[in-house]
Structure formats: structure tokens, C-alpha cells
Short mmCIF file of C-alpha atoms in Angstrom, two decimals:
data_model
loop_
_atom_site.label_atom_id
_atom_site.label_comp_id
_atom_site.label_asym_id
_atom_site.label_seq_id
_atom_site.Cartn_x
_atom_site.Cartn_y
_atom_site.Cartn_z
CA UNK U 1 112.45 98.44 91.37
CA UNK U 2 112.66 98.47 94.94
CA UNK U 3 109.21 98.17 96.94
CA UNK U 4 108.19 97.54 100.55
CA UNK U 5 105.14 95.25 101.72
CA UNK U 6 102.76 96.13 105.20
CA UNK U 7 100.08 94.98 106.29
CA UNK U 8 97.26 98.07 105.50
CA UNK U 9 94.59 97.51 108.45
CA UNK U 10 93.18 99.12 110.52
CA UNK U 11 94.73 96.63 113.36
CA UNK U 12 92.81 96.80 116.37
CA UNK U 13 94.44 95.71 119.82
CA UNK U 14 93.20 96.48 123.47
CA UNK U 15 95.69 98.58 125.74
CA UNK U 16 98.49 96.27 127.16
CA UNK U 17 98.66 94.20 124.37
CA UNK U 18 102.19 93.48 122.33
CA UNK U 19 102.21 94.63 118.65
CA UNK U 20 103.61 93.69 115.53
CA UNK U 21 103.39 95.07 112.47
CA UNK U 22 105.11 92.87 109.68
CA UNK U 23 107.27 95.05 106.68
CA UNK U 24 108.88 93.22 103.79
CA UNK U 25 111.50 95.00 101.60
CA UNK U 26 112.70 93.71 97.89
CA UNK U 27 115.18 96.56 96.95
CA UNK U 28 118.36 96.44 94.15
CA UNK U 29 121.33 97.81 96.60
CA UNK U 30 122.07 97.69 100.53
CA UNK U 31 119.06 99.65 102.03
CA UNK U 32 118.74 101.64 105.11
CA UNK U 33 115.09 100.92 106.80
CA UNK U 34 113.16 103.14 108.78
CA UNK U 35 109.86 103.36 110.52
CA UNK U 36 107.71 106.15 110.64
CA UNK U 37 104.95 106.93 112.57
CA UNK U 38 102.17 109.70 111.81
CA UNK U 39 99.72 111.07 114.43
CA UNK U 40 96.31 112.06 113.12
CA UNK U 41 97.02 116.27 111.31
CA UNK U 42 100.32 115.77 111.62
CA UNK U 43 103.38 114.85 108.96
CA UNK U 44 105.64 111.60 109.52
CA UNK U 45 108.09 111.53 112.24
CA UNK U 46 110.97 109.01 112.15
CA UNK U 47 110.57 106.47 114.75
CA UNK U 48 113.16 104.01 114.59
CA UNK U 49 115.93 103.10 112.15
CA UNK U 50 118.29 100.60 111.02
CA UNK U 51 121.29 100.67 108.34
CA UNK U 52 123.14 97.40 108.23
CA UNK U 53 122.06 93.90 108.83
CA UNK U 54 121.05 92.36 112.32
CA UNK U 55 120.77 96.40 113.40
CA UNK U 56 118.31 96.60 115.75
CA UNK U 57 116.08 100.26 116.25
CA UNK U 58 114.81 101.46 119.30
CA UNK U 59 112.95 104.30 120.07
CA UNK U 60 109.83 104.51 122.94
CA UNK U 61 109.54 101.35 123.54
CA UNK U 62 109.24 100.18 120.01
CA UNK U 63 112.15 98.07 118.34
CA UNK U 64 112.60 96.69 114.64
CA UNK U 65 115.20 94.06 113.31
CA UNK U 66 116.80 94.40 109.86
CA UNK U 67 116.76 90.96 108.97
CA UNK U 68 118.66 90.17 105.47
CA UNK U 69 118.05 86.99 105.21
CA UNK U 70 114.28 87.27 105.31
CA UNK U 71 114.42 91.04 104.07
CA UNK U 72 112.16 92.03 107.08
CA UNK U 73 112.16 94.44 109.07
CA UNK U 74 109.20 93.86 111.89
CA UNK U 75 107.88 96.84 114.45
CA UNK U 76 107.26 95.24 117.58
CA UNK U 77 106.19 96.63 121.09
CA UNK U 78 105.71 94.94 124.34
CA UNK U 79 102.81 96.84 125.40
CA UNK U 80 100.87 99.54 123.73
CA UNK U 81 98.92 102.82 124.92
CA UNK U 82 96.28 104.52 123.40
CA UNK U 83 98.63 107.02 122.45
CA UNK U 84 100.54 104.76 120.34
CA UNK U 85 97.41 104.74 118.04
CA UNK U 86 98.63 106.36 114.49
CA UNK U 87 99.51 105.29 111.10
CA UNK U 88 102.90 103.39 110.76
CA UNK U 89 104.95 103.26 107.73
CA UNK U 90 107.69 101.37 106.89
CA UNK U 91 110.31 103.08 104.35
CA UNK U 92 114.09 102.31 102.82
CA UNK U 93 116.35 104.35 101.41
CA UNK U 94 119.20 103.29 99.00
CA UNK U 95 121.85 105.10 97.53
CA UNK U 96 121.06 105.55 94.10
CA UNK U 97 122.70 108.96 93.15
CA UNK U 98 120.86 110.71 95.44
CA UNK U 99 116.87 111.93 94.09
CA UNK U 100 113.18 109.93 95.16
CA UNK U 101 114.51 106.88 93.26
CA UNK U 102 116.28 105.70 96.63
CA UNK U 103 113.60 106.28 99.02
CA UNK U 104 110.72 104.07 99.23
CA UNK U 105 107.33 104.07 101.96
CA UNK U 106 105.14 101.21 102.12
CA UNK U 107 101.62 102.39 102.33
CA UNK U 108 101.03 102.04 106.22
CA UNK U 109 99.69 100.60 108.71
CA UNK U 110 96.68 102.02 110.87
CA UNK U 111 97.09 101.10 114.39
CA UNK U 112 93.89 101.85 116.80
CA UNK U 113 94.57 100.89 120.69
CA UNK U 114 91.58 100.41 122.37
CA UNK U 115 91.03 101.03 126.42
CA UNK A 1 120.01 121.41 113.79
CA UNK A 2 118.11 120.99 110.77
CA UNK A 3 114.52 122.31 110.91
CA UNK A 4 111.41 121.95 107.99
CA UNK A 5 108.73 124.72 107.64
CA UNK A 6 105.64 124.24 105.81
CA UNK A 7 102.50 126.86 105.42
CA UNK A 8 99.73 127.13 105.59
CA UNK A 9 98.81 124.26 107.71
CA UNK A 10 95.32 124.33 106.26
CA UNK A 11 93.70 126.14 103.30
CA UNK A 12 90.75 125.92 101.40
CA UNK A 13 90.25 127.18 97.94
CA UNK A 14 87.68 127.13 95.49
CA UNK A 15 87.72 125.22 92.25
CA UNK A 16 89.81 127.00 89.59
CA UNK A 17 92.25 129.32 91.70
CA UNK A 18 95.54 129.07 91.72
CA UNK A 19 98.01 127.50 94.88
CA UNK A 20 101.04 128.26 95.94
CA UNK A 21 102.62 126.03 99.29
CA UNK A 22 106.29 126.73 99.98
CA UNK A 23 108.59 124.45 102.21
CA UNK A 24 111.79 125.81 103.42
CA UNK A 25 114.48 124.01 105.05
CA UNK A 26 117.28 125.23 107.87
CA UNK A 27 120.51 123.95 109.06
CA UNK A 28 121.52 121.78 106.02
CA UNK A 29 122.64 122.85 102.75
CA UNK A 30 122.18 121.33 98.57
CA UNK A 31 119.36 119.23 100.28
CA UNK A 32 117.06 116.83 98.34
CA UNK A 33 113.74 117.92 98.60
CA UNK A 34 110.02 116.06 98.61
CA UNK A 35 106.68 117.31 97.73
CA UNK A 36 104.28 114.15 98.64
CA UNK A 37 99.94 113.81 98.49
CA UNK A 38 98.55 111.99 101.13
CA UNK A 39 94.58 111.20 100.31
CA UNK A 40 91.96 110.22 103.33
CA UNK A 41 92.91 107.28 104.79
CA UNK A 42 95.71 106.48 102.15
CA UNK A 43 99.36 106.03 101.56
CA UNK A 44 101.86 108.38 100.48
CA UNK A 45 102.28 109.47 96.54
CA UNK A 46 105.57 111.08 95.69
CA UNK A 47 104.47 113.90 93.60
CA UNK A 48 107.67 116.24 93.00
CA UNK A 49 111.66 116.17 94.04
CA UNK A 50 114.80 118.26 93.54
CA UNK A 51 117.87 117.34 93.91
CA UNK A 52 119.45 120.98 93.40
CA UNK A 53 118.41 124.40 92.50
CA UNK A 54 115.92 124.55 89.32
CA UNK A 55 116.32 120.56 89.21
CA UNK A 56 112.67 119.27 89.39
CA UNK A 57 111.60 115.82 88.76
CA UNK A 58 107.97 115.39 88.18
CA UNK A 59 106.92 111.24 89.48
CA UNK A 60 103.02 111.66 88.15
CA UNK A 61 101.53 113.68 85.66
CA UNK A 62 98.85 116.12 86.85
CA UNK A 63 97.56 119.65 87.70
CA UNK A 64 100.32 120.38 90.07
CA UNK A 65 104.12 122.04 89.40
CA UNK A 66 106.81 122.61 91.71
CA UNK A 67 109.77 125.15 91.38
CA UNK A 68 113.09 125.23 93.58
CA UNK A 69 114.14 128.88 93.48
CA UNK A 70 116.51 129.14 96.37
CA UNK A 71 118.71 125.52 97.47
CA UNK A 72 116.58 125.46 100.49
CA UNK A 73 112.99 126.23 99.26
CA UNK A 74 110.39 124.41 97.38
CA UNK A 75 106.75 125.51 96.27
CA UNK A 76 103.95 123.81 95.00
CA UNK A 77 101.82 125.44 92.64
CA UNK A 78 99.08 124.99 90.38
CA UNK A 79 97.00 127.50 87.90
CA UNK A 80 93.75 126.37 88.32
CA UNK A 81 92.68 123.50 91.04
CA UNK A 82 90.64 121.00 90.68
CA UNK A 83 88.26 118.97 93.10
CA UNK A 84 90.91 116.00 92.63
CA UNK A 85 93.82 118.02 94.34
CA UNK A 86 91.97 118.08 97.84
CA UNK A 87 94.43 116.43 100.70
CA UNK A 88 97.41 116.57 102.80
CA UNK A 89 100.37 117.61 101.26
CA UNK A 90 103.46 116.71 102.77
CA UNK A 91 107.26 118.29 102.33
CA UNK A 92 110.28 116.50 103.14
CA UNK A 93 114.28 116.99 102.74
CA UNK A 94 116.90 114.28 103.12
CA UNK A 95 120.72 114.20 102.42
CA UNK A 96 122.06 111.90 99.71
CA UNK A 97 122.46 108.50 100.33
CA UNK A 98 121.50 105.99 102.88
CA UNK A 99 119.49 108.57 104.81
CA UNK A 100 115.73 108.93 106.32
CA UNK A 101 113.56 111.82 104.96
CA UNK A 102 112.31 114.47 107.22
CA UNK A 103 108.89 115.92 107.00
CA UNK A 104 106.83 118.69 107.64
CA UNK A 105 104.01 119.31 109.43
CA UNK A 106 101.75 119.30 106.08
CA UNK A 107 99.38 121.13 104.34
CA UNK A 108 95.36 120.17 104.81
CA UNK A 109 94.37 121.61 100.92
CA UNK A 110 90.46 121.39 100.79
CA UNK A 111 88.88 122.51 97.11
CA UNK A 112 85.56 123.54 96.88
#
């Protein structure tokens, strides 16, 4: 079945500092990837997307490449704020017929940005 | 636009009483809907989804059911709760196909 792959942490950086967070994919079908981040009490809120190869998401400064060839899809930022500290999770969705069996979350990444 | 509502946003509830969280959705119709458990410090667990009204698929076996009465509304319930069900339960809708989810602001369920 389809499955994604992140790195779990906690990863640590100081303020200013670039991130990446590595996501691997295997799925059966064409998938759509996402990232999601989550702030402490709060649900998941769609970050950034992509739904065809070489796509590349962009949302607050953060950006993610659907790479086919090496069925990664990595969250990178130039340079982070404390406020960017939050769990990130990487997802992809497939068409399937519709239902859960399309729509896969790796099991996130805690991010903590230190001043 | 589409909008999720989730409530309560926190509840606690003594072992052995029943639960009922409901999850409606606006500004989309025939969505699929999500009921997810999110444990301290852990991933998520796909618990329940519905692709239609009175269509519920169940992923894990457990003390928890969920019902789909109206096409936009989905409740989580359970007879008697046990320590185990304590967490952060999550709702979420998406459209068939290619598509991202879309969550709630989740439930904080503390048994005690």
C-alpha cells in the first residue's frame, strides 16, 4: 500500500537558520502531496501542495518539490522564526475511488526554533 | 467557501460514560469525511470515514463508533470510555480524488 517516510524528531535549529525536513512517498497511482503544519491545540492546516511532477509549493516562505524520480517531496525554508515551531506532516492523496484508502500522513515532524 | 466545525474543543469525562463529538461541514456537498486520534506527542491514526450518508468504514477495532446521519455531519460516539480513549481527536472532509483533507480545530478528550 501506499506509505510516506519523515524524519520524527524533535529537530532543533536556532532562529535564522534554513530548514529541511526530508518526506519520501512509495504510493500505487499518481499522488498529489501536501504538507501540513499543526500549531500546538490546534488541528492541521494545509501548508503547501503539489499535484504533478516537478510542481513546486509555496506558501510563507516555505517551498516543497515533487520530485518523481526520487519520490520526494522535501520542505525547505530559507530562514525560520520561532513561530515556525510546530509539527509538520507530510501527506498524499491518490485517487482510489474516493474513501481513507487514498489519503496517507506520515507521522510528523516536530520542529522547535530556538532564539 | 467551505468551512469545518468541531465541538467541544475540550472535554473531560470520567471512565465509563458515554461520548458523543459531532463535526459538521459547510459549503461543499456528498463530502468524504475523517474522524482521526492524535495521542501526546504522536502521529495521526485514522479511526473512522464516510464516504456518503450511513456509509461508515471502521480502519481499527476499538471502543469508539461513528454514525453519518445527515451528508454533512459526522459523530463520534462511544458507550462507555475507557482510560485508553484520552487525546485529540481530529475531523476532516475532502472531495474525491486527488485532493488535500481539511481539518478541524479538534477535540482535547481527557478520561478520568
Amino acid at each position: 500500500g501506499d506509505s510516506v517516510t519523515q524524519m520524527e524528531g524533535p529537530v532543533t535549529l536556532s532562529e535564522e537558520a534554513f530548514l529541511t525536513i526530508n518526506c519520501t512517498y512509495t504510493a500505487t497511482g499518481y499522488p498529489s502531496l501536501f504538507w501540513y503544519v499543526q500549531y500546538p491545540g490546534e488541528g492541521l492546516q494545509l501548508l503547501l501542495k503539489a499535484t504533478k511532477a516537478d510542481d513546486k509549493g509555496s506558501n510563507k516562505g516555505f517551498e516543497a518539490t515533487y520530485r518523481k524520480e526520487t519520490t520526494s517531496f522535501h520542505l525547505e525554508k530559507g530562514s525560520v522564526q520561532v513561530s515556525d515551531s510546530a509539527v509538520y506532516f507530510c501527506a498524499l492523496s491518490t485517487y482510489s475511488g474516493g474513501g481513507a484508502d487514498g489519503l496517507t500522513f506520515g507521522k510528523g515532524t516536530h520542529l522547535i526554533i530556538q532564539p | 467557501s467551505q468551512t469545518i466545525h468541531q465541538w467541544p474543543a475540550t472535554l473531560v469525562q470520567p471512565v465509563g460514560s458515554p461520548l458523543s463529538l459531532e463535526c459538521t461541514v459547510e459549503g461543499t456537498s456528498n463530502p468524504n469525511l475523517y474522524w482521526y486520534r492524535q495521542a501526546a506527542g504522536r502521529g495521526l491514526q485514522l479511526l473512522f470515514y464516510s464516504v456518503g450518508i450511513g456509509q461508515i468504514s471502521s480502519e481499527v477495532p476499538q471502543n469508539l463508533s461513528a454514525s453519518r446521519p445527515q451528508d454533512r455531519q459526522f459523530i463520534l460516539s462511544s458507550k462507555k470510555l475507557l482510560l485508553s480513549d484520552s487525546g485529540f481527536y481530529l475531523c476532516a472532509w475532502r472531495v474525491t480524488g486527488n485532493t488535500e483533507a481539511f481539518f478541524g480545530q479538534g477535540t482535547r478528550l481527557t478520561v478520568v
